[in-house]
Amino acid sequence: MTTTAPKKKGRALNSSYEAAIVLKEYWEGAARHRAEGRPVAWVSGNVPIELFWALGIYPVYPENYSAVCASIQRAQELCEEAEERGYSIDLCSYSRVNLGIVLGKGVDHPDLPYGGLPRPDMLVTTRIPCLPQVKWWEVVREFFDIPMFVVDATMVDLPIRESQRQHYLGQIRELIPCLEKKLGVRFQEDTFLETLKLSDRAAEIWLELLDLRTAVPSPVGSREMCGNVFPLVAMLGNPRTIEFFTHLRDEAKQCVQEGKGALENERIRLGWDNIPMWYNLKFFSDVEDRNAIFTYETYLRYVWGGRMDLNDPWTAFADKHLDVWLNYSINQRVRTLLHDIVKFKLDGLVFHQNRSCKRFSMGQRDLAQVIQENLGVSSLFIESDMADPRAYAEAPTRVKMEAFLEMLEGKKS
Amino acid sequence: MYYAGIDAGSNTIKTVILGEEGIASYHVIKTGLGGEEQAARCLEEACAKARIGREEIACIYCTGYGREYLNFPQGRKSEIICHGVGVHWILPEVRTIVDIGGQDSKGIRLNERGEVENFNMNDKCAAGTGRFLETMATALQVPLEEFGACALRATEPVRVSSTCTVFAETEVISHIARGKKRDEILLGVCQSIVDRIAAMVRSIGVKPPVAMTGGVAKNPAVVKLMGDRLGLPLLLPPEPQITGALGAALMARQDILSRQNSQPALSG
């Protein structure tokens, strides 16, 4: 018989409520920066973000904005705006939301969250997470008639080779004068190194926080943590990020020391692979009714905010950007997951086959197979999308998830 | 003592009454508008066939899409677990189940105790399910019961390429208009179901012996083509449509027995 334990109300960590404030500050800061006539660049995942903060260029993340729109159930209408203009439903939903805004309502439409997106002076992207990003940016570049810079990187199988590092750094050495020339800013190495310190400090605290989630019971689940990650994406080098993450880490640490978990009766520990369904973060907390918790995510651990050895800052800066999940070979992903499943004491993995993100989704079956063969840990696959709710089928997904939990309960009993 | 399992599926509701001697009766009705009333009717019919009163049933478990909406069962389990338990009771040697129901299809791998080791199921499309077959039977004016036998009379299938039930119907109608032989189209429809779900089934790591369950297992052409595709003969339970309900009834029995501090009795 299905047993339902009393679920804890609200957030497991009170500091998680601060996430919405930080997010609002970031978007309001972007609007203010624009209004004051200072330069704004639109950037994408894994761009060398610290450079922008150090140069006084506001890095605006349309990907995050698409995720925000999804989380408040506005993504579908914006996707449809893009689809009306001939952009296929098979394209990345982050890009469709953004193109729906750019080509449809307009970036400063008052109806949009946070009053819209500040217009860009320049576009910077990288091939590390994906290739469609480059094509998406080309449409935006043509619309605004502004410069665009693409940073290339080779796929890595750790450790990173010197040639891979130099390939990446060569482009950063081109990017800096390009930003100076196009946006009228001046690069100062001292300021940049100071920004790197702030970035690394934030990453250090974030990783400590994630490591606290190896504890049984886990202090905090994925629903909250996905809401907390944003400053690690867009605000590395900003002291506010350190402040927020310190609050989270300290609170989680206290919970672990007191043996207090996010669930009263944690029975099953789960991991998640891929970008979450931003319009349906409730998916993560729904399993809590069955005493299961998502306590690990590849997305939160290996996509953003790696550590840097600042004794050799340029090498560390390059390595940090190359050493990310979306730039790993399958072999590297396998090694990483096998290690982490043991470390986080996971009973099962849920792979989100994300229709939008091919880079994240390719190779997931191989990962599941190796995990099963090596550790006897089972996986579940759900097909959906990170921002477009039309790709999510509630009833069959619930059936799958329930069956998966029943299967894991059976294994444990 | 009697136990009941109800599988409230999208297309049909199945009830199995389990007695001390095994299956006492079963009943299958169309889901229609579904809901509590229809499930209760199915249970009453099964009780009548078993010549028992409903009050003689010690425990009722429910599975299937409708399980959340029924108030009377004492337990609810997912159909994946229930199919595993049900098939293991009838065919304990089976290690993989291909279940094709009204609007979903599943691959389920079992261990030697009948516990689910791995599974996969279709997420959001009705192609490759019983509903697809029903739509095609209507378009081709063939009774569903005769669909498979007619298909097996054909030597070559007509290709039905669309992965969408609605578009596939249009494609079938155009084949009829072009004078293609009906049985060849029927075989093509069966082939398209297998094409649609074979990779999904294989993704769980198929281990022999393999059994097929669900309403579509009554179609001998789909059973044959699926066996050919997997390279294995498929075993069929005597009544492949009721294994989910049977699993639910067995779990109801286990519930009572474990409450009585007895050993679980999921086998034999």
XYZ file of C-alpha atoms in Angstrom:
681
model
C 0.000 0.000 0.000
C 1.248 3.476 -0.764
C 2.480 5.152 2.384
C 2.421 8.910 2.633
C 4.584 10.545 5.229
C 3.861 14.076 6.391
C 5.777 16.405 4.111
C 7.786 19.273 5.417
C 6.239 22.570 4.443
C 8.107 25.365 2.727
C 11.801 25.439 1.936
C 14.217 23.125 3.712
C 16.658 26.041 3.959
C 15.242 29.455 4.814
C 18.112 31.066 2.897
C 16.644 29.652 -0.320
C 14.001 32.376 -0.132
C 16.837 34.819 -0.851
C 17.261 33.368 -4.373
C 14.338 35.330 -5.776
C 15.738 38.550 -4.293
C 19.178 37.960 -5.827
C 17.609 37.167 -9.187
C 15.542 40.342 -9.074
C 18.607 42.367 -8.133
C 20.486 40.928 -11.094
C 17.792 41.782 -13.647
C 17.131 45.210 -12.126
C 20.887 45.833 -12.153
C 20.956 44.984 -15.849
C 18.168 47.454 -16.602
C 19.894 50.158 -14.552
C 23.200 49.552 -16.307
C 21.480 49.938 -19.656
C 19.621 53.074 -18.535
C 22.892 54.653 -17.427
C 24.328 54.099 -20.890
C 26.905 51.560 -19.780
C 27.691 48.559 -22.010
C 25.588 45.411 -21.972
C 26.556 42.123 -23.592
C 24.241 39.202 -24.107
C 26.136 36.065 -23.170
C 25.413 32.342 -23.101
C 26.261 29.431 -20.817
C 29.970 28.900 -20.117
C 31.183 32.223 -21.474
C 34.123 33.536 -19.377
C 31.781 35.580 -17.211
C 34.411 37.095 -14.893
C 35.859 39.067 -17.795
C 32.622 40.974 -18.207
C 32.238 41.882 -14.544
C 35.908 42.982 -14.485
C 35.439 45.132 -17.583
C 32.274 46.825 -16.344
C 30.185 45.144 -19.060
C 26.888 43.805 -17.736
C 26.574 40.134 -18.774
C 22.922 39.461 -19.557
C 21.840 35.818 -19.818
C 18.893 35.305 -22.166
C 19.050 31.571 -21.339
C 18.306 32.396 -17.724
C 15.578 34.755 -18.830
C 13.994 31.904 -20.812
C 14.192 29.716 -17.714
C 12.566 32.483 -15.650
C 9.776 32.772 -18.224
C 9.293 28.993 -18.056
C 9.172 29.012 -14.264
C 6.327 31.559 -14.259
C 4.494 29.692 -17.050
C 5.172 32.317 -19.731
C 7.474 30.265 -21.983
C 4.852 28.603 -24.141
C 3.309 31.821 -25.461
C 6.795 33.146 -26.290
C 7.792 29.888 -28.003
C 4.622 30.211 -30.068
C 5.623 33.763 -31.073
C 8.831 32.316 -32.539
C 7.000 29.373 -34.129
C 4.576 31.795 -35.825
C 7.641 33.303 -37.463
C 8.778 29.970 -38.817
C 11.106 28.760 -36.056
C 10.499 25.045 -35.705
C 9.181 23.501 -32.500
C 12.190 21.180 -32.755
C 14.591 24.042 -32.004
C 15.913 24.694 -28.511
C 13.157 26.168 -26.326
C 15.501 28.720 -24.733
C 16.139 30.081 -28.213
C 12.445 30.024 -29.119
C 11.499 31.986 -25.996
C 14.202 34.533 -26.738
C 13.425 34.807 -30.441
C 9.746 35.100 -29.561
C 10.681 38.136 -27.485
C 13.196 39.677 -29.892
C 11.202 39.152 -33.059
C 7.751 39.294 -31.451
C 6.917 41.441 -28.439
C 10.225 43.293 -28.442
C 12.848 43.128 -25.685
C 11.495 46.090 -23.722
C 7.817 45.154 -23.768
C 6.373 46.125 -20.353
C 4.442 42.875 -20.164
C 7.691 40.890 -19.842
C 9.214 39.792 -16.505
C 11.462 42.425 -14.898
C 10.356 44.896 -17.547
C 12.065 42.996 -20.338
C 15.614 42.317 -21.483
C 18.091 45.204 -21.796
C 19.097 45.691 -25.417
C 22.571 44.273 -26.136
C 25.589 46.189 -27.434
C 27.371 42.967 -28.280
C 26.816 39.203 -28.300
C 29.308 36.693 -26.946
C 28.852 32.957 -27.024
C 30.877 29.773 -26.938
C 30.672 26.397 -28.604
C 31.269 24.613 -25.281
C 27.660 23.848 -24.351
C 26.110 23.672 -27.792
C 26.146 24.730 -31.424
C 22.549 25.969 -31.892
C 23.471 28.828 -29.569
C 25.733 30.216 -32.301
C 22.939 30.097 -34.894
C 20.458 31.621 -32.448
C 22.891 34.469 -31.733
C 23.364 35.030 -35.475
C 19.640 35.769 -35.819
C 19.828 38.187 -32.877
C 23.010 39.762 -34.278
C 21.311 40.440 -37.570
C 18.226 41.870 -35.863
C 20.165 44.353 -33.706
C 23.058 44.799 -36.152
C 25.678 44.465 -33.421
C 29.044 42.650 -33.163
C 29.244 39.026 -32.119
C 32.134 36.914 -30.813
C 32.230 33.094 -30.677
C 34.702 31.324 -28.369
C 35.614 27.834 -29.543
C 36.782 24.916 -27.370
C 37.739 21.314 -27.904
C 36.030 18.450 -26.067
C 38.131 17.303 -23.119
C 38.957 13.987 -21.557
C 40.576 15.023 -18.275
C 43.341 15.980 -17.641
C 43.212 18.932 -20.036
C 46.069 18.975 -22.539
C 48.247 22.040 -23.002
C 47.211 22.355 -26.652
C 43.525 22.438 -25.635
C 44.264 25.082 -23.015
C 46.245 27.253 -25.417
C 43.551 26.934 -28.088
C 41.043 28.358 -25.621
C 43.331 31.054 -24.179
C 44.255 32.216 -27.672
C 40.657 33.157 -28.234
C 40.337 34.881 -24.854
C 43.371 36.971 -25.880
C 41.429 37.953 -28.979
C 38.181 38.534 -27.096
C 39.641 41.083 -24.647
C 40.815 43.664 -27.224
C 37.645 43.040 -29.190
C 35.508 43.961 -26.156
C 37.741 46.992 -25.471
C 37.425 48.218 -29.019
C 33.728 47.536 -29.584
C 32.442 48.636 -26.184
C 34.941 51.313 -25.180
C 36.139 49.610 -21.994
C 39.660 49.020 -20.730
C 41.048 45.746 -19.436
C 43.018 45.933 -16.177
C 44.608 42.700 -15.073
C 44.500 43.597 -11.358
C 40.746 44.069 -11.466
C 40.364 40.846 -13.431
C 42.428 38.855 -10.909
C 40.382 40.310 -8.082
C 37.213 39.209 -9.894
C 38.640 35.715 -10.276
C 39.200 35.559 -6.530
C 35.563 36.455 -5.882
C 34.462 33.918 -8.475
C 36.572 31.149 -6.998
C 35.415 31.916 -3.473
C 31.768 31.625 -4.583
C 32.525 28.339 -6.368
C 34.287 27.001 -3.290
C 31.289 27.718 -1.070
C 28.877 26.287 -3.647
C 30.840 23.041 -3.851
C 30.929 22.815 -0.067
C 27.156 23.203 -0.116
C 26.777 20.444 -2.707
C 29.082 18.177 -0.708
C 26.896 18.655 2.360
C 24.180 16.937 0.334
C 26.139 13.684 0.526
C 24.857 13.525 4.122
C 22.086 11.108 5.038
C 19.518 12.549 5.402
C 20.156 15.182 2.762
C 19.636 18.750 3.958
C 18.130 20.053 0.720
C 16.573 18.682 -2.474
C 16.801 19.587 -6.132
C 13.761 21.828 -6.315
C 15.357 24.356 -4.025
C 18.864 23.933 -5.352
C 17.822 24.527 -8.958
C 16.327 27.795 -7.795
C 19.543 28.683 -5.993
C 22.055 28.080 -8.773
C 21.486 31.195 -10.851
C 24.215 33.442 -9.311
C 26.745 30.715 -10.138
C 25.773 31.102 -13.789
C 25.640 34.846 -14.200
C 27.116 36.490 -11.125
C 30.536 34.907 -10.598
C 32.851 37.714 -9.578
C 30.031 39.576 -7.863
C 30.340 39.705 -4.028
C 26.560 39.261 -3.641
C 26.956 35.682 -4.838
C 29.389 34.893 -2.023
C 27.033 36.387 0.518
C 24.044 34.342 -0.685
C 25.940 31.070 -0.994
C 27.458 31.522 2.463
C 23.969 31.789 3.943
C 22.910 28.599 2.156
C 26.075 26.690 3.053
C 26.000 27.681 6.739
C 22.374 26.724 7.115
C 22.869 23.386 5.352
C 25.928 22.707 7.498
C 23.941 23.270 10.645
C 21.221 20.920 9.420
C 23.781 18.207 8.719
C 25.444 18.685 12.103
C 22.045 18.312 13.770
C 21.143 15.325 11.597
C 18.168 17.243 10.240
C 17.115 16.327 6.723
C 14.814 17.960 4.213
C 12.545 14.921 4.710
C 11.369 13.520 7.990
C 11.949 9.986 6.789
C 14.383 9.831 3.879
C 14.235 6.396 2.243
C 15.398 6.837 -1.338
C 18.133 9.078 -2.734
C 17.988 10.123 -6.350
C 20.205 11.906 -8.842
C 19.137 13.981 -11.827
C 20.869 14.420 -15.150
C 20.235 17.307 -17.545
C 18.671 20.750 -17.247
C 15.538 20.689 -15.060
C 12.018 21.289 -16.338
C 11.830 24.891 -15.211
C 8.041 25.037 -15.590
C 7.716 21.946 -13.430
C 10.245 22.074 -10.589
C 7.467 20.529 -8.532
C 8.451 17.263 -10.221
C 11.385 17.137 -7.815
C 9.335 17.687 -4.678
C 6.456 15.391 -5.705
C 8.647 12.361 -4.962
C 9.014 13.557 -1.394
C 5.528 12.204 -0.640
C 7.132 8.804 -1.080
C 10.101 9.667 1.140
C 12.427 10.089 -1.811
C 14.725 13.035 -2.385
C 16.750 14.273 -5.317
C 20.100 15.123 -3.771
C 22.450 15.247 -6.760
C 22.396 16.913 -10.181
C 25.081 16.859 -12.860
C 23.717 20.241 -13.965
C 24.437 21.880 -10.624
C 27.797 20.218 -10.081
C 29.646 20.232 -13.380
C 28.152 22.901 -15.602
C 28.897 25.997 -13.573
C 31.500 27.302 -11.175
C 34.552 25.025 -11.137
C 37.467 25.823 -8.843
C 40.632 27.672 -9.954
C 44.227 27.542 -8.698
C 44.918 31.262 -8.667
C 48.690 30.787 -8.403
C 48.475 30.332 -12.159
C 45.352 32.346 -12.924
C 45.219 32.194 -16.719
C 45.741 28.447 -16.823
C 43.147 28.020 -14.099
C 40.724 30.338 -15.875
C 40.999 28.318 -19.091
C 40.748 24.971 -17.321
C 37.689 25.995 -15.396
C 35.796 26.767 -18.577
C 36.929 23.621 -20.362
C 36.289 21.332 -17.398
C 32.493 21.243 -17.631
C 29.989 18.440 -18.163
C 28.902 19.651 -21.572
C 32.504 19.586 -22.757
C 33.272 16.117 -21.394
C 33.706 13.042 -23.512
C 31.372 10.146 -22.686
C 34.238 8.345 -20.958
C 34.812 11.315 -18.705
C 31.100 11.515 -17.904
C 31.085 7.822 -17.024
C 34.047 8.163 -14.659
C 32.514 11.213 -13.022
C 29.089 9.657 -12.516
C 30.420 6.361 -11.167
C 32.386 8.305 -8.579
C 29.535 10.599 -7.596
C 26.841 7.936 -7.309
C 28.908 6.260 -4.609
C 29.819 9.564 -2.978
C 26.204 10.762 -2.813
C 24.881 7.272 -1.900
C 22.321 7.345 -4.678
C 19.731 4.604 -5.129
C 18.713 5.667 -8.620
C 19.309 8.137 -11.420
C 16.665 9.998 -13.407
C 17.788 10.983 -16.883
C 15.842 13.813 -18.430
C 15.882 13.304 -22.193
C 15.650 16.963 -22.906
C 14.251 17.589 -26.338
C 15.915 20.992 -26.459
C 19.394 20.078 -25.297
C 20.901 17.448 -27.538
C 24.379 17.916 -26.080
C 23.190 17.064 -22.600
C 20.938 14.232 -23.761
C 23.290 12.366 -26.073
C 25.053 9.445 -24.431
C 22.615 9.128 -21.527
C 21.750 5.520 -22.396
C 25.441 4.643 -22.302
C 25.760 6.244 -18.898
C 22.727 4.350 -17.574
C 24.081 1.058 -18.867
C 27.505 1.512 -17.274
C 25.960 2.571 -13.973
C 23.729 -0.501 -13.949
C 26.550 -2.856 -14.846
C 29.136 -1.406 -12.484
C 27.100 -0.338 -9.480
C 23.730 -2.087 -9.923
C 22.078 1.341 -9.758
C 18.924 1.671 -11.846
C 17.930 4.591 -14.047
C 14.698 6.074 -15.293
C 14.327 8.034 -18.506
C 11.749 10.730 -18.913
C 11.222 12.602 -22.156
C 10.449 16.259 -21.837
C 11.883 19.719 -22.291
C 13.569 22.337 -20.126
C 11.308 25.285 -21.016
C 8.488 24.173 -23.331
C 5.743 22.567 -21.226
C 4.092 21.064 -24.311
C 6.816 18.419 -24.355
C 5.837 17.154 -20.905
C 3.192 14.445 -20.534
C 1.976 14.464 -16.954
C 0.102 11.148 -16.659
C 2.637 8.755 -18.230
C 5.539 10.516 -16.526
C 3.857 10.104 -13.158
C 3.260 6.428 -13.891
C 6.925 5.965 -14.760
C 8.157 7.814 -11.718
C 5.867 5.909 -9.363
C 6.904 2.592 -10.861
C 10.553 3.586 -10.551
C 10.139 4.445 -6.881
C 8.229 1.206 -6.259
C 11.075 -0.637 -7.960
C 13.712 1.083 -5.806
C 11.642 0.494 -2.652
C 11.454 -3.175 -3.598
C 15.226 -3.326 -4.009
C 15.802 -1.779 -0.598
C 13.344 -3.929 1.320
C -10.690 -15.782 1.455
C -10.849 -13.753 -1.761
C -8.787 -10.856 -3.096
C -9.448 -8.541 -6.017
C -7.225 -6.655 -8.415
C -8.600 -3.947 -10.681
C -6.636 -2.607 -13.625
C -8.394 0.633 -14.587
C -6.816 1.188 -17.991
C -7.446 3.850 -20.592
C -9.439 1.540 -22.836
C -10.682 -1.294 -20.654
C -11.136 -2.050 -16.984
C -10.046 -5.518 -15.923
C -10.886 -7.208 -12.631
C -9.440 -10.454 -11.304
C -10.809 -12.270 -8.254
C -8.237 -14.450 -6.600
C -9.290 -17.299 -4.316
C -7.365 -19.856 -2.337
C -7.254 -22.112 -5.404
C -6.044 -19.459 -7.836
C -8.013 -17.215 -10.197
C -11.681 -17.524 -9.262
C -12.908 -15.257 -12.059
C -12.088 -12.247 -14.168
C -14.048 -9.656 -16.078
C -13.162 -7.073 -18.709
C -15.323 -4.094 -19.685
C -14.805 -0.967 -21.749
C -13.658 2.001 -19.690
C -16.176 4.324 -21.297
C -16.296 7.469 -19.248
C -14.497 5.528 -16.544
C -14.729 6.546 -12.931
C -15.717 4.765 -9.786
C -19.043 3.496 -11.082
C -17.631 1.621 -14.051
C -14.858 0.065 -11.962
C -17.428 -0.969 -9.344
C -19.551 -2.544 -12.102
C -16.577 -4.514 -13.358
C -15.916 -5.737 -9.814
C -19.564 -6.733 -9.343
C -19.512 -8.711 -12.602
C -16.335 -10.509 -11.592
C -17.873 -11.324 -8.180
C -20.986 -12.678 -9.896
C -18.868 -14.909 -12.128
C -17.036 -16.209 -9.052
C -20.411 -16.638 -7.304
C -19.284 -14.607 -4.305
C -20.532 -11.449 -2.653
C -18.352 -8.382 -2.647
C -18.205 -8.556 1.147
C -16.250 -11.804 0.813
C -13.291 -9.948 -0.688
C -10.703 -9.335 1.994
C -8.648 -6.766 0.119
C -8.777 -4.877 -3.177
C -5.758 -3.406 -4.973
C -5.964 -1.182 -7.986
C -3.591 -0.352 -10.815
C -3.756 1.435 -14.166
C -4.305 5.079 -15.037
C -7.594 5.207 -13.171
C -6.241 3.986 -9.857
C -5.940 7.484 -8.411
C -9.639 8.164 -8.920
C -11.028 5.077 -7.215
C -11.867 5.358 -3.563
C -12.668 1.782 -2.640
C -9.321 -0.045 -3.122
C -7.113 -0.517 -0.072
C -3.934 -0.257 -2.125
C -2.655 1.219 -5.358
C 0.367 0.095 -7.331
C 1.762 1.082 -10.689
C 0.868 -1.197 -13.588
C 4.543 -1.911 -14.237
C 4.989 -3.596 -10.865
C 1.610 -5.352 -11.197
C 2.368 -6.772 -14.645
C 5.646 -8.077 -13.268
C 3.938 -9.794 -10.338
C 1.100 -11.138 -12.489
C 3.305 -12.568 -15.217
C 5.724 -14.065 -12.710
C 2.840 -15.941 -11.074
C 1.705 -17.449 -14.380
C 5.051 -17.836 -16.148
C 7.789 -17.715 -13.484
C 10.554 -18.342 -16.022
C 9.851 -15.074 -17.885
C 12.523 -12.370 -17.596
C 11.155 -9.770 -20.023
C 7.611 -8.563 -20.659
C 6.429 -6.629 -23.690
C 3.115 -5.117 -22.643
C 1.024 -3.240 -25.185
C -2.095 -1.739 -23.708
C -4.761 0.719 -24.794
C -2.559 3.775 -24.942
C 0.802 2.759 -23.674
C 3.443 0.193 -24.388
C 6.060 -1.015 -21.957
C 9.150 -3.136 -21.770
C 9.665 -4.660 -18.310
C 12.621 -6.773 -17.208
C 12.228 -9.068 -14.198
C 14.609 -10.908 -11.957
C 14.152 -14.502 -10.846
C 11.846 -13.360 -8.016
C 9.537 -11.458 -10.358
C 10.780 -8.071 -9.170
C 11.162 -5.322 -11.732
C 14.824 -4.754 -12.607
C 14.332 -2.235 -15.380
C 11.524 -0.865 -17.495
C 10.679 1.677 -20.135
C 7.424 2.906 -21.596
C 6.193 5.253 -24.285
C 5.807 8.782 -23.050
C 3.282 10.677 -25.045
C 2.317 9.133 -28.362
C -0.397 6.545 -28.981
C 1.320 5.077 -32.052
C 2.445 1.569 -31.153
C -0.496 0.938 -28.811
C -3.896 -0.714 -28.806
C -5.586 2.576 -29.616
C -3.610 2.740 -32.843
C -4.747 -0.757 -33.757
C -8.381 0.090 -32.998
C -8.258 3.201 -35.185
C -6.825 1.192 -38.061
C -9.369 -1.610 -37.595
C -12.134 0.964 -37.935
C -10.541 2.527 -41.017
C -10.142 -0.895 -42.657
C -13.532 -2.188 -41.419
C -12.046 -5.300 -39.863
C -13.228 -6.608 -36.475
C -10.399 -6.191 -34.002
C -10.517 -9.900 -33.139
C -9.794 -10.831 -36.762
C -7.127 -8.191 -37.385
C -4.084 -10.376 -36.685
C -5.310 -13.499 -38.456
C -6.118 -11.495 -41.612
C -2.722 -9.744 -41.465
C -0.927 -13.089 -41.290
C -2.519 -14.133 -44.598
C -0.513 -11.430 -46.382
C 2.951 -12.194 -47.683
C 4.287 -8.632 -47.964
C 3.328 -5.687 -45.740
C 2.369 -2.335 -47.218
C 4.552 0.281 -45.594
C 2.753 2.509 -43.091
C 5.399 5.100 -42.467
C 3.804 7.730 -40.281
C 4.515 7.660 -36.572
C 1.285 9.558 -35.848
C -1.983 7.642 -35.375
C -4.047 10.309 -37.113
C -1.711 10.680 -40.088
C -1.276 6.902 -40.325
C -5.054 6.588 -40.686
C -4.929 9.012 -43.598
C -2.087 6.992 -45.078
C -4.073 3.772 -44.728
C -7.087 5.335 -46.416
C -4.888 6.398 -49.308
C -3.534 2.829 -49.584
C -7.138 1.568 -49.806
C -7.892 4.147 -52.504
C -4.873 2.987 -54.484
C -6.204 -0.557 -54.442
C -3.685 -2.122 -52.089
C -4.809 -5.451 -50.652
C -6.491 -5.118 -47.281
C -4.516 -7.914 -45.612
C -1.233 -6.382 -46.763
C -2.237 -3.060 -45.221
C -3.192 -4.868 -42.002
C 0.231 -6.493 -41.900
C 1.829 -3.097 -42.533
C -0.070 -1.645 -39.563
C 1.148 -4.480 -37.316
C 4.682 -3.961 -38.595
C 4.523 -0.254 -37.793
C 3.569 -1.021 -34.169
C 6.596 -3.259 -33.838
C 8.830 -0.653 -35.536
C 7.586 1.925 -33.108
C 8.287 0.071 -29.883
C 11.060 -2.461 -30.573
C 13.870 0.010 -29.789
C 12.100 1.109 -26.608
C 11.827 -2.533 -25.490
C 15.443 -3.265 -26.420
C 16.629 -0.270 -24.383
C 15.887 -2.133 -21.145
C 18.243 -4.993 -22.091
C 15.996 -7.878 -23.177
C 16.598 -11.172 -21.347
C 14.843 -14.371 -22.481
C 12.291 -15.843 -22.085
C 10.053 -12.996 -23.225
C 6.292 -12.830 -22.699
C 3.814 -10.506 -24.294
C 0.833 -9.106 -22.419
C -1.873 -6.482 -22.854
C -4.805 -6.431 -25.233
C -2.544 -6.269 -28.285
C -1.050 -9.646 -27.360
C -4.326 -11.079 -28.698
C -3.184 -10.032 -32.163
C -1.107 -12.966 -33.489
C 0.509 -10.873 -36.235
C 1.963 -8.343 -33.773
C 3.133 -11.214 -31.539
C 4.858 -12.934 -34.471
C 6.474 -9.753 -35.822
C 7.681 -8.704 -32.368
C 9.173 -12.151 -31.808
C 10.902 -11.953 -35.190
C 12.286 -8.518 -34.382
C 13.617 -9.570 -30.970
C 14.860 -12.864 -32.429
C 13.011 -14.795 -29.734
C 9.723 -16.687 -29.516
C 7.218 -14.863 -27.316
C 5.327 -16.659 -24.555
C 1.695 -15.722 -24.016
C -0.254 -16.019 -20.770
C -3.632 -17.735 -21.300
C -5.396 -14.366 -20.903
C -2.775 -11.675 -21.646
C -5.102 -8.764 -20.945
C -5.542 -9.441 -17.231
C -1.968 -9.803 -15.948
C -1.959 -6.285 -14.459
C -5.200 -6.931 -12.555
C -3.898 -10.331 -11.506
C -0.722 -8.690 -10.173
C -2.849 -6.226 -8.222
C -4.918 -9.096 -6.744
C -1.725 -10.926 -5.772
C -0.436 -7.800 -4.071
C -3.738 -7.463 -2.220
C -3.233 -11.032 -1.023
C 0.344 -10.290 -0.015
C -0.847 -7.256 1.920
C -3.274 -9.340 3.987
C -0.821 -12.177 4.485
C 1.973 -9.882 5.607
C -0.425 -8.184 8.006
C -1.087 -11.633 9.404
C 2.705 -12.023 9.758
C 2.695 -14.715 7.140
C 5.217 -15.206 4.397
C 4.588 -13.282 1.173
C 3.005 -15.574 -1.361
C 3.644 -14.068 -4.736
C 4.605 -17.268 -6.475
C 2.720 -20.412 -7.426
